[in-house]
Every structure is written in structure tokens, then in C-alpha cells.
Short mmCIF file of C-alpha atoms in Angstrom, two decimals:
data_model
loop_
_atom_site.label_atom_id
_atom_site.label_comp_id
_atom_site.label_asym_id
_atom_site.label_seq_id
_atom_site.Cartn_x
_atom_site.Cartn_y
_atom_site.Cartn_z
CA MET A 19 79.64 2.98 -24.91
CA SER A 20 76.60 4.95 -25.54
CA ALA A 21 75.10 4.81 -22.10
CA LYS A 22 77.51 6.07 -18.96
CA LEU A 23 77.45 4.41 -15.89
CA LYS A 24 76.18 6.20 -12.60
CA GLU A 25 78.35 7.58 -10.22
CA PRO A 26 78.56 5.11 -7.17
CA GLY A 27 77.70 8.67 -4.69
CA ARG A 28 74.28 8.56 -7.06
CA LEU A 29 73.97 4.79 -7.03
CA LEU A 30 72.80 5.30 -2.90
CA PRO A 31 69.89 8.38 -3.21
CA ASP A 32 68.42 6.64 -6.55
CA MET A 33 68.32 3.56 -4.67
CA THR A 34 66.76 5.09 -1.51
CA GLU A 35 64.28 7.17 -3.43
CA VAL A 36 63.24 3.61 -4.65
CA TYR A 37 62.57 2.43 -1.77
CA VAL A 38 60.96 5.65 -0.14
CA SER A 39 58.96 4.85 -2.38
CA GLU A 40 57.78 1.58 -3.00
CA ALA A 41 56.71 1.97 0.95
CA SER A 42 54.67 4.84 0.66
CA ALA A 43 53.04 2.91 -1.80
CA MET A 44 52.74 -0.13 -0.13
CA GLU A 45 51.44 2.38 3.00
CA ARG A 46 48.33 3.61 0.73
CA VAL A 47 47.58 -0.32 -0.19
CA PHE A 48 47.68 -1.04 3.73
CA ASP A 49 45.31 2.14 4.38
CA SER A 50 43.13 1.87 1.91
CA PHE A 51 42.75 -1.54 3.57
CA ILE A 52 42.35 -0.88 6.43
CA LYS A 53 39.46 1.82 4.40
CA ASP A 54 37.22 -0.81 2.97
CA CYS A 55 37.31 -2.98 6.45
CA GLY A 56 36.19 -0.10 8.46
CA LEU A 57 39.13 -0.39 10.70
CA SER A 58 39.86 3.59 9.86
CA ASP A 59 38.84 4.46 13.64
CA LEU A 60 42.34 4.57 16.07
CA SER A 61 40.98 2.19 18.61
CA GLN A 62 40.39 -0.09 16.10
CA MET A 63 43.21 0.39 15.00
CA ASN A 64 45.46 0.23 17.28
CA THR A 65 43.66 -3.43 18.32
CA LEU A 66 44.46 -4.87 15.19
CA LEU A 67 48.17 -3.63 15.31
CA GLU A 68 48.11 -5.60 18.48
CA LYS A 69 47.39 -8.55 16.99
CA ILE A 70 49.20 -8.69 14.56
CA ASN A 71 52.17 -8.15 16.86
CA LEU A 72 51.12 -10.50 18.72
CA LEU A 73 50.56 -13.01 15.59
CA SER A 74 53.92 -12.40 14.03
CA GLN A 75 55.54 -13.36 17.86
CA ARG A 76 54.01 -17.01 17.59
CA MET A 77 55.15 -17.44 14.11
CA ALA A 78 58.74 -16.34 15.12
CA LYS A 79 58.22 -18.84 18.07
CA LEU A 80 56.82 -21.46 15.72
CA GLY A 81 60.00 -20.96 13.37
CA THR A 82 62.49 -20.81 16.25
CA CYS A 83 60.28 -24.24 17.64
CA GLU A 84 62.74 -27.50 18.10
CA ILE A 85 59.96 -29.55 16.71
CA ALA A 86 61.02 -31.20 13.56
CA PRO A 87 58.38 -31.48 11.31
CA HIS A 88 58.16 -34.77 10.61
CA SER A 89 57.65 -34.68 14.50
CA LEU A 90 54.93 -32.75 13.92
CA GLN A 91 52.83 -34.44 11.24
CA ARG A 92 53.58 -38.12 13.18
CA ARG A 93 51.60 -36.08 16.37
CA CYS A 94 48.08 -33.68 14.50
CA SER A 95 48.36 -38.19 12.04
CA SER A 96 48.80 -39.97 16.40
CA VAL A 97 45.95 -37.07 16.59
CA ARG A 98 43.35 -37.62 13.76
CA ASN A 99 43.19 -41.39 14.77
CA ASP A 100 42.66 -40.56 18.28
CA LYS A 101 39.61 -38.42 16.99
CA GLU A 102 38.63 -41.76 14.70
CA VAL A 103 38.44 -44.26 17.43
CA LEU A 104 36.96 -41.51 19.87
CA LYS A 105 34.41 -41.73 17.25
CA ARG A 106 33.93 -44.56 17.15
CA ARG A 107 33.10 -46.18 20.35
CA ASN A 108 30.96 -42.47 20.48
CA ILE A 109 29.08 -45.04 17.97
CA ASP A 110 29.01 -48.15 19.93
CA LEU A 111 28.27 -46.58 23.18
CA ALA A 112 24.95 -44.87 21.91
CA ALA A 113 24.15 -47.99 20.27
CA MET A 114 24.98 -49.80 23.60
CA ASP A 115 22.76 -46.82 25.46
CA ARG A 116 19.57 -48.23 22.56
CA GLU A 117 20.13 -51.96 23.66
CA MET A 118 20.11 -50.77 27.51
CA GLU A 119 17.66 -48.85 27.01
CA ALA A 120 15.54 -51.51 25.36
CA LEU A 121 15.95 -53.84 27.65
CA SER A 122 15.77 -51.44 30.37
CA CYS A 123 11.85 -51.84 29.29
CA GLY A 124 12.21 -55.85 28.70
CA ILE A 125 13.21 -56.07 31.72
CA HIS A 126 9.98 -53.72 32.89
CA SER A 127 7.21 -55.58 31.53
CA HIS A 128 8.40 -58.89 32.47
CA SER A 129 8.38 -57.94 36.04
CA GLU A 130 5.10 -56.47 35.92
CA ASP A 131 4.15 -60.18 34.36
CA LEU A 132 5.53 -62.30 37.26
CA LYS A 133 4.39 -59.74 39.52
CA ARG A 134 0.90 -60.95 37.98
CA ILE A 135 1.40 -64.30 37.70
CA SER A 136 2.86 -64.26 41.46
CA LYS A 137 -1.10 -63.86 42.75
CA PHE A 138 -1.57 -67.84 41.37
CA PRO A 139 0.50 -70.30 43.18
CA GLN A 140 -0.73 -72.97 40.26
CA LEU A 141 1.15 -70.84 37.46
CA CYS A 142 4.16 -70.15 39.67
CA LYS A 143 4.08 -73.90 39.67
CA GLU A 144 4.42 -73.53 35.49
CA VAL A 145 6.70 -70.76 35.06
CA LYS A 146 9.74 -72.93 34.32
CA SER A 147 7.48 -75.28 31.48
CA VAL A 148 5.42 -72.27 29.86
CA ASP A 149 6.05 -69.31 28.11
CA ILE A 150 5.65 -66.14 31.19
CA SER A 151 2.95 -64.37 28.10
CA ILE A 152 1.23 -66.87 28.54
CA LEU A 153 1.02 -67.14 32.26
CA SER A 154 0.82 -63.91 32.00
CA ASP A 155 -2.46 -63.52 29.78
CA ALA A 156 -3.56 -66.40 31.53
CA ALA A 157 -3.44 -63.85 34.87
CA LYS A 158 -5.17 -60.71 33.13
CA SER A 159 -8.28 -63.35 32.93
CA PHE A 160 -8.72 -64.69 36.30
CA ASP A 161 -7.74 -60.91 37.20
CA SER A 162 -10.99 -59.76 34.80
CA VAL A 163 -12.66 -62.13 35.91
CA SER A 164 -12.45 -62.12 39.88
CA SER A 165 -12.46 -58.34 39.34
CA SER A 166 -16.31 -58.65 37.75
CA SER A 167 -17.36 -61.26 40.13
CA GLY A 168 -16.70 -59.29 43.37
CA ALA A 169 -14.64 -62.05 44.51
CA CYS A 170 -11.60 -62.55 46.01
CA SER A 171 -8.68 -63.39 44.11
CA SER A 172 -8.40 -67.77 44.91
CA PRO A 173 -5.61 -69.94 43.92
CA LEU A 174 -6.56 -72.09 40.29
CA PRO A 175 -8.58 -75.15 40.11
CA GLU A 176 -6.48 -78.14 39.44
CA TYR A 177 -7.97 -79.09 36.27
CA TYR A 178 -5.90 -75.97 34.72
CA ASP A 179 -3.29 -76.81 32.35
CA PRO A 180 -1.54 -73.37 30.47
CA VAL A 181 -0.16 -76.19 28.21
CA GLU A 182 -2.97 -76.94 27.02
CA VAL A 183 -5.16 -73.93 27.08
CA GLU A 184 -1.97 -72.89 24.75
CA LYS A 185 -2.87 -75.65 22.59
CA VAL A 186 -6.62 -74.79 21.91
CA ARG A 187 -5.27 -71.37 21.68
CA SER A 188 -3.30 -72.80 18.61
CA GLU A 189 -5.93 -75.07 17.00
CA THR A 190 -8.97 -72.28 17.23
CA ALA A 191 -6.12 -69.34 15.56
CA LEU A 192 -6.16 -72.26 12.76
CA LEU A 193 -9.39 -72.14 12.85
CA ARG A 194 -9.72 -68.91 12.68
CA THR A 195 -7.79 -68.88 9.18
CA LYS A 196 -9.60 -71.42 7.56
CA LEU A 197 -12.81 -69.62 8.36
CA ALA A 198 -11.65 -66.82 6.98
CA ASP A 199 -10.60 -68.60 3.78
CA LEU A 200 -13.68 -70.22 3.54
CA GLU A 201 -15.93 -66.35 3.80
CA GLU A 202 -13.15 -65.05 1.35
CA ARG A 203 -14.36 -67.96 -1.42
CA LEU A 204 -18.33 -66.95 -0.36
CA SER A 205 -17.97 -63.56 -0.81
CA ARG A 206 -17.55 -64.69 -4.03
CA PHE A 207 -20.99 -66.08 -4.86
CA GLY A 208 -22.56 -63.79 -1.34
CA GLY A 209 -21.67 -64.12 2.31
CA LEU A 210 -23.20 -66.73 4.30
CA ASP A 211 -26.46 -65.47 3.89
CA THR A 212 -26.41 -66.55 0.96
CA ASP A 213 -28.96 -68.47 -1.36
CA LEU A 214 -27.34 -71.37 -2.82
CA GLU A 215 -30.37 -71.96 -5.59
CA VAL A 216 -28.93 -67.75 -6.34
CA ALA A 217 -25.88 -68.33 -6.55
CA SER A 218 -25.95 -71.83 -8.80
CA ASN A 219 -27.81 -69.17 -10.91
CA LYS A 220 -25.02 -67.51 -11.40
CA VAL A 221 -22.71 -69.89 -11.92
CA LYS A 222 -24.56 -71.23 -14.61
CA GLU A 223 -25.36 -68.09 -16.43
CA MET A 224 -21.30 -67.71 -16.13
CA GLU A 225 -20.28 -70.58 -17.89
CA THR A 226 -22.77 -69.83 -20.44
CA GLN A 227 -21.01 -66.65 -20.73
CA LEU A 228 -17.63 -68.58 -21.19
CA ALA A 229 -18.81 -70.74 -23.40
CA LYS A 230 -20.72 -68.23 -26.25
CA MET A 231 -16.79 -65.96 -26.12
CA HIS A 232 -14.92 -69.29 -26.20
CA GLU A 233 -17.57 -69.61 -29.24
CA LYS A 234 -16.36 -66.87 -30.71
CA ILE A 235 -12.98 -67.17 -30.31
CA ASP A 236 -12.36 -70.46 -32.57
CA PRO A 237 -13.46 -69.27 -35.03
CA ALA A 238 -10.43 -66.67 -35.47
CA ARG A 239 -7.12 -70.19 -33.98
CA GLY A 240 -4.42 -69.95 -36.98
CA PHE A 241 -4.41 -66.62 -37.99
CA SER A 242 -1.53 -64.31 -36.38
CA GLY A 243 -2.08 -63.56 -33.31
CA TRP A 244 -5.35 -65.74 -31.85
CA ASN A 245 -2.59 -68.38 -31.61
#
């Protein structure tokens, strides 16, 4: 054999040189890393070494931990599930908080209506059969009348019937709708003060123009695009 094996006595120094060389290379890399990170200061270096030692101790404890990996996985999954449950409950609580806020505003408004109605004994008798908002509007009206006249508030007259008042209010709203529709139709020829003779002449002019347009269109019937 052309190659000769090294003697056992010289193998150990050679391995030592390899280890020393690798350690020196690693130390140069680490020093370069420390320098690039701006941690060349001795106090910062000591802080970094303390944190590294602490990390290595924690890793060692984790390696000897009695919790099995599958048990740790179950615990992590349980924590994630609990987090999702808490998130959903938080959303539900926020929704309930908004509903309670709206309910509180409604109760406050309802309470103000009842306070206003309580000034009139006859209105109080109608609370069970008539909408509170209708009675509240009536109380506002009577309050405004009594305050403008300077007279003190007195019981409502016997002929006052909130149900009939609501019927009149509904009929008035219907009449207003019909009136608006009529005004919209009349606006095509003018307003309510439009002269009927002038409007009739405009209608006749429009009918004449439409007749002329039909006369022009009739000869074109039967051709492509005019059917």
C-alpha cells in the first residue's frame, strides 16, 4: 500500500489541532456577530452571557420536564379552545351591552312619556288601550296650549277620545297623500293656480305634435328596424 497510516501517537495531537481550529473559527464568528450587533461593550457582553446561561438552564429543565409531549399538546389545544370560548363570550357580552344601552334609552323615553301623561287624569285611563306615543303627543299638545294661554293644567274635557283623535290623524295623513299625488299630476301642466284654458291649449299642442310624429313614422313601417 502506497499510503501509510499515521501512528496512533500522532493521531491525538492532530485531532486536538482540528478541535482548536474549529473552536477558533467559531469564536471569530461569534465575535463578528457580537460586533455587528453592537454588543462589543463588556457590560453588554456580560448581560448577553447571563441571558444565554439562563436560556440554557431553562432548556435543560425543559429537557427533564415530566410533562409528556402529547400531554403538553393537549394542554395547548385546551388553552386555544378556552381562548376561542372567551372571545365568543366577549362578543356576546358586547352585543348584550349594546342591547342594554338601547333598552335603557327606551325606558328613559317611556318614563318621560308616562310623566307627561300623568298630568292629565283622563289620559291615564287610556294608557292600557292606546299607544303611549299617541297619548304623549296629546299631552305635549295640551301642555303647549296651557303654557301659551297661561292657564294652569286642568283635566281633559269629557268629549276627548284618544282613539278618535288617532283615526282623524290617520285620515289626515291619507288626505295629504292624495293631495300630494294630485299636485304632482297638476305640476305637469303647471300649479294649482294654472289657468285651465292655457293648460287645455298646451294639451292640444302636444296632441298635434304627437299626430305629426305618427304621420312621419307610418311610411317607414315595414322596413327593417322600424317594425
